[in-house]
Short mmCIF file of C-alpha atoms in Angstrom, two decimals:
data_model
loop_
_atom_site.label_atom_id
_atom_site.label_comp_id
_atom_site.label_asym_id
_atom_site.label_seq_id
_atom_site.Cartn_x
_atom_site.Cartn_y
_atom_site.Cartn_z
CA UNK A 1 -8.02 9.80 -16.21
CA UNK A 2 -6.39 13.15 -16.65
CA UNK A 3 -5.19 14.76 -13.75
CA UNK A 4 -4.91 11.86 -12.00
CA UNK A 5 -1.19 11.19 -12.34
CA UNK A 6 0.87 9.89 -9.60
CA UNK A 7 4.84 8.94 -9.53
CA UNK A 8 3.22 5.53 -8.51
CA UNK A 9 1.07 6.00 -12.27
CA UNK A 10 3.69 7.51 -13.60
CA UNK A 11 6.35 4.49 -12.66
CA UNK A 12 3.06 1.95 -14.19
CA UNK A 13 2.99 4.07 -17.29
CA UNK A 14 6.41 4.07 -17.83
CA UNK A 15 7.10 0.66 -17.45
CA UNK A 16 4.20 -0.75 -19.40
CA UNK A 17 2.10 -2.02 -16.44
CA UNK A 18 -1.22 -3.32 -16.78
CA UNK A 19 -3.34 -1.81 -14.44
CA UNK A 20 -6.23 0.96 -14.12
CA UNK A 21 -7.17 3.88 -11.33
CA UNK A 22 -9.75 3.97 -9.63
CA UNK A 23 -11.61 6.93 -7.61
CA UNK A 24 -13.54 7.10 -4.63
CA UNK A 25 -14.92 9.45 -2.00
CA UNK A 26 -14.49 8.41 1.16
CA UNK A 27 -13.18 10.73 4.30
CA UNK A 28 -9.61 9.51 5.39
CA UNK A 29 -10.48 9.96 9.02
CA UNK A 30 -13.57 7.54 8.35
CA UNK A 31 -13.79 4.85 11.38
CA UNK A 32 -13.19 1.32 8.98
CA UNK A 33 -11.75 3.66 6.36
CA UNK A 34 -10.23 0.47 4.34
CA UNK A 35 -13.94 -1.24 4.45
CA UNK A 36 -15.43 1.85 3.05
CA UNK A 37 -13.33 2.13 0.25
CA UNK A 38 -13.60 -1.34 -0.63
CA UNK A 39 -17.73 -0.67 -0.43
CA UNK A 40 -17.72 2.30 -2.68
CA UNK A 41 -15.25 -0.02 -5.36
CA UNK A 42 -17.75 -2.04 -4.79
CA UNK A 43 -14.94 -4.99 -4.58
CA UNK A 44 -14.23 -7.54 -1.67
CA UNK A 45 -12.23 -6.07 1.32
CA UNK A 46 -9.82 -8.78 1.27
CA UNK A 47 -9.21 -6.92 -2.33
CA UNK A 48 -8.06 -3.72 -0.87
CA UNK A 49 -4.63 -3.48 0.60
CA UNK A 50 -2.95 -0.51 3.08
CA UNK A 51 0.58 0.25 2.81
CA UNK A 52 1.49 1.36 6.13
CA UNK A 53 5.06 3.11 6.99
CA UNK A 54 6.64 1.27 10.30
CA UNK A 55 10.38 1.22 11.58
CA UNK A 56 12.13 -2.17 11.77
CA UNK A 57 15.29 -1.60 13.77
CA UNK A 58 14.61 1.46 13.57
CA UNK A 59 15.28 1.38 9.27
CA UNK A 60 12.08 2.78 7.50
CA UNK A 61 9.98 -0.68 6.09
CA UNK A 62 6.91 -0.64 4.30
CA UNK A 63 3.74 -3.12 4.99
CA UNK A 64 0.61 -3.77 2.71
CA UNK A 65 -1.40 -6.18 4.20
CA UNK A 66 -5.55 -6.24 3.74
CA UNK A 67 -7.70 -3.47 4.50
CA UNK A 68 -10.12 -6.49 6.68
CA UNK A 69 -6.81 -6.89 9.29
CA UNK A 70 -4.54 -5.48 11.59
CA UNK A 71 -0.42 -5.46 11.15
CA UNK A 72 1.73 -7.85 13.26
CA UNK A 73 4.43 -5.62 14.11
CA UNK A 74 6.40 -8.74 15.10
CA UNK A 75 5.13 -11.13 11.79
CA UNK A 76 6.55 -7.71 10.16
CA UNK A 77 10.17 -7.57 11.70
CA UNK A 78 10.62 -11.66 10.87
CA UNK A 79 9.97 -11.08 7.46
CA UNK A 80 11.87 -7.95 7.07
CA UNK A 81 15.12 -9.84 9.09
CA UNK A 82 14.65 -7.78 12.19
CA UNK A 83 13.92 -8.41 16.14
CA UNK A 84 11.91 -5.16 16.51
CA UNK A 85 9.10 -3.13 14.51
CA UNK A 86 6.71 -0.18 15.52
CA UNK A 87 4.57 2.22 13.36
CA UNK A 88 6.66 4.95 12.12
CA UNK A 89 6.43 8.77 12.46
CA UNK A 90 4.18 10.20 10.16
CA UNK A 91 6.27 13.29 9.37
CA UNK A 92 8.62 10.34 8.60
CA UNK A 93 6.87 8.46 6.54
CA UNK A 94 5.72 11.57 4.66
CA UNK A 95 9.37 12.89 3.70
CA UNK A 96 10.30 8.99 3.06
CA UNK A 97 7.55 8.60 0.77
CA UNK A 98 6.89 11.95 -0.55
CA UNK A 99 2.69 10.80 -0.24
CA UNK A 100 0.74 12.04 2.43
CA UNK A 101 -1.19 9.69 5.00
CA UNK A 102 -4.22 8.10 3.69
CA UNK A 103 -2.54 8.32 0.31
CA UNK A 104 0.87 6.70 0.18
CA UNK A 105 0.88 3.94 -2.35
CA UNK A 106 3.77 1.48 -2.15
CA UNK A 107 4.53 2.56 -6.10
CA UNK A 108 6.90 5.38 -6.98
CA UNK A 109 7.81 6.34 -3.56
CA UNK A 110 11.07 9.10 -3.35
CA UNK A 111 12.98 6.73 -1.53
CA UNK A 112 12.24 2.94 -2.11
CA UNK A 113 12.18 1.52 1.36
CA UNK A 114 12.19 -2.12 1.87
CA UNK A 115 8.82 -3.49 1.62
CA UNK A 116 6.91 -6.38 2.99
CA UNK A 117 3.84 -7.70 1.47
CA UNK A 118 1.08 -9.78 2.93
CA UNK A 119 1.24 -13.17 0.93
CA UNK A 120 -2.39 -13.20 1.03
CA UNK A 121 -2.16 -11.28 -1.90
CA UNK A 122 -1.18 -13.98 -3.91
CA UNK A 123 -3.83 -15.64 -3.86
CA UNK A 124 -6.00 -12.47 -5.54
CA UNK A 125 -6.51 -11.98 -9.18
CA UNK A 126 -5.22 -8.03 -8.65
CA UNK A 127 -5.23 -5.80 -5.90
CA UNK A 128 -6.17 -2.02 -4.94
CA UNK A 129 -3.39 -0.16 -3.51
CA UNK A 130 -3.28 3.31 -2.90
CA UNK A 131 -2.73 5.25 -6.49
CA UNK A 132 -0.53 8.24 -4.35
CA UNK A 133 -3.47 10.37 -3.38
CA UNK A 134 -6.86 10.37 -1.26
CA UNK A 135 -9.49 8.83 -3.08
CA UNK A 136 -7.29 7.56 -5.47
CA UNK A 137 -6.85 3.83 -6.09
CA UNK A 138 -4.81 1.33 -8.10
CA UNK A 139 -6.00 -2.02 -9.31
CA UNK A 140 -3.09 -4.18 -10.77
CA UNK A 141 -1.84 -8.00 -10.60
CA UNK A 142 0.10 -8.90 -6.94
CA UNK A 143 2.73 -10.57 -9.17
CA UNK A 144 3.48 -6.96 -10.63
CA UNK A 145 3.39 -5.45 -7.20
CA UNK A 146 6.03 -7.47 -5.34
CA UNK A 147 8.34 -7.13 -8.72
CA UNK A 148 7.81 -3.42 -8.60
CA UNK A 149 8.37 -3.26 -5.08
CA UNK A 150 10.89 -5.56 -5.00
CA UNK A 151 8.61 -7.04 -1.95
CA UNK A 152 9.16 -9.79 0.24
CA UNK A 153 6.02 -11.95 0.98
CA UNK A 154 4.80 -13.09 4.50
CA UNK A 155 1.71 -13.49 5.77
CA UNK A 156 1.76 -10.44 8.56
CA UNK A 157 -2.15 -9.82 8.84
CA UNK A 158 -4.11 -10.56 12.26
CA UNK A 159 -7.94 -10.97 11.42
#
């Protein structure tokens, strides 16, 4: 798709990783945004993952969790080898990743941050994550997502 390139899609193309892009039209301010994105894409919501930038013991860390659940900050801290986790400041998250809120991709970030992917991703044939732009998702295998981000996997989401 012309005009759809982002640092995330460029990384996938450079590494020759099998993926596809999927545009959608959902307001980033809509309540239950993740479920609406899944519905717009016509895929089960447990296959759509949100990228959250957090701080674990003061260090920026990325959590990738299904849109069907909430991030368990204690589980993130434990998985990242820390004691305490909190959501990162929006400006710090945007500056470190090079993406805007609502379009932060776990791939192709300006500064590669430690990443933890919810273990449920590994049970899916493919997962959807932000392509680095609001209104655009990437579909790829969960193992490629973990490999490309250097992530660890752990149960992070609460129902």
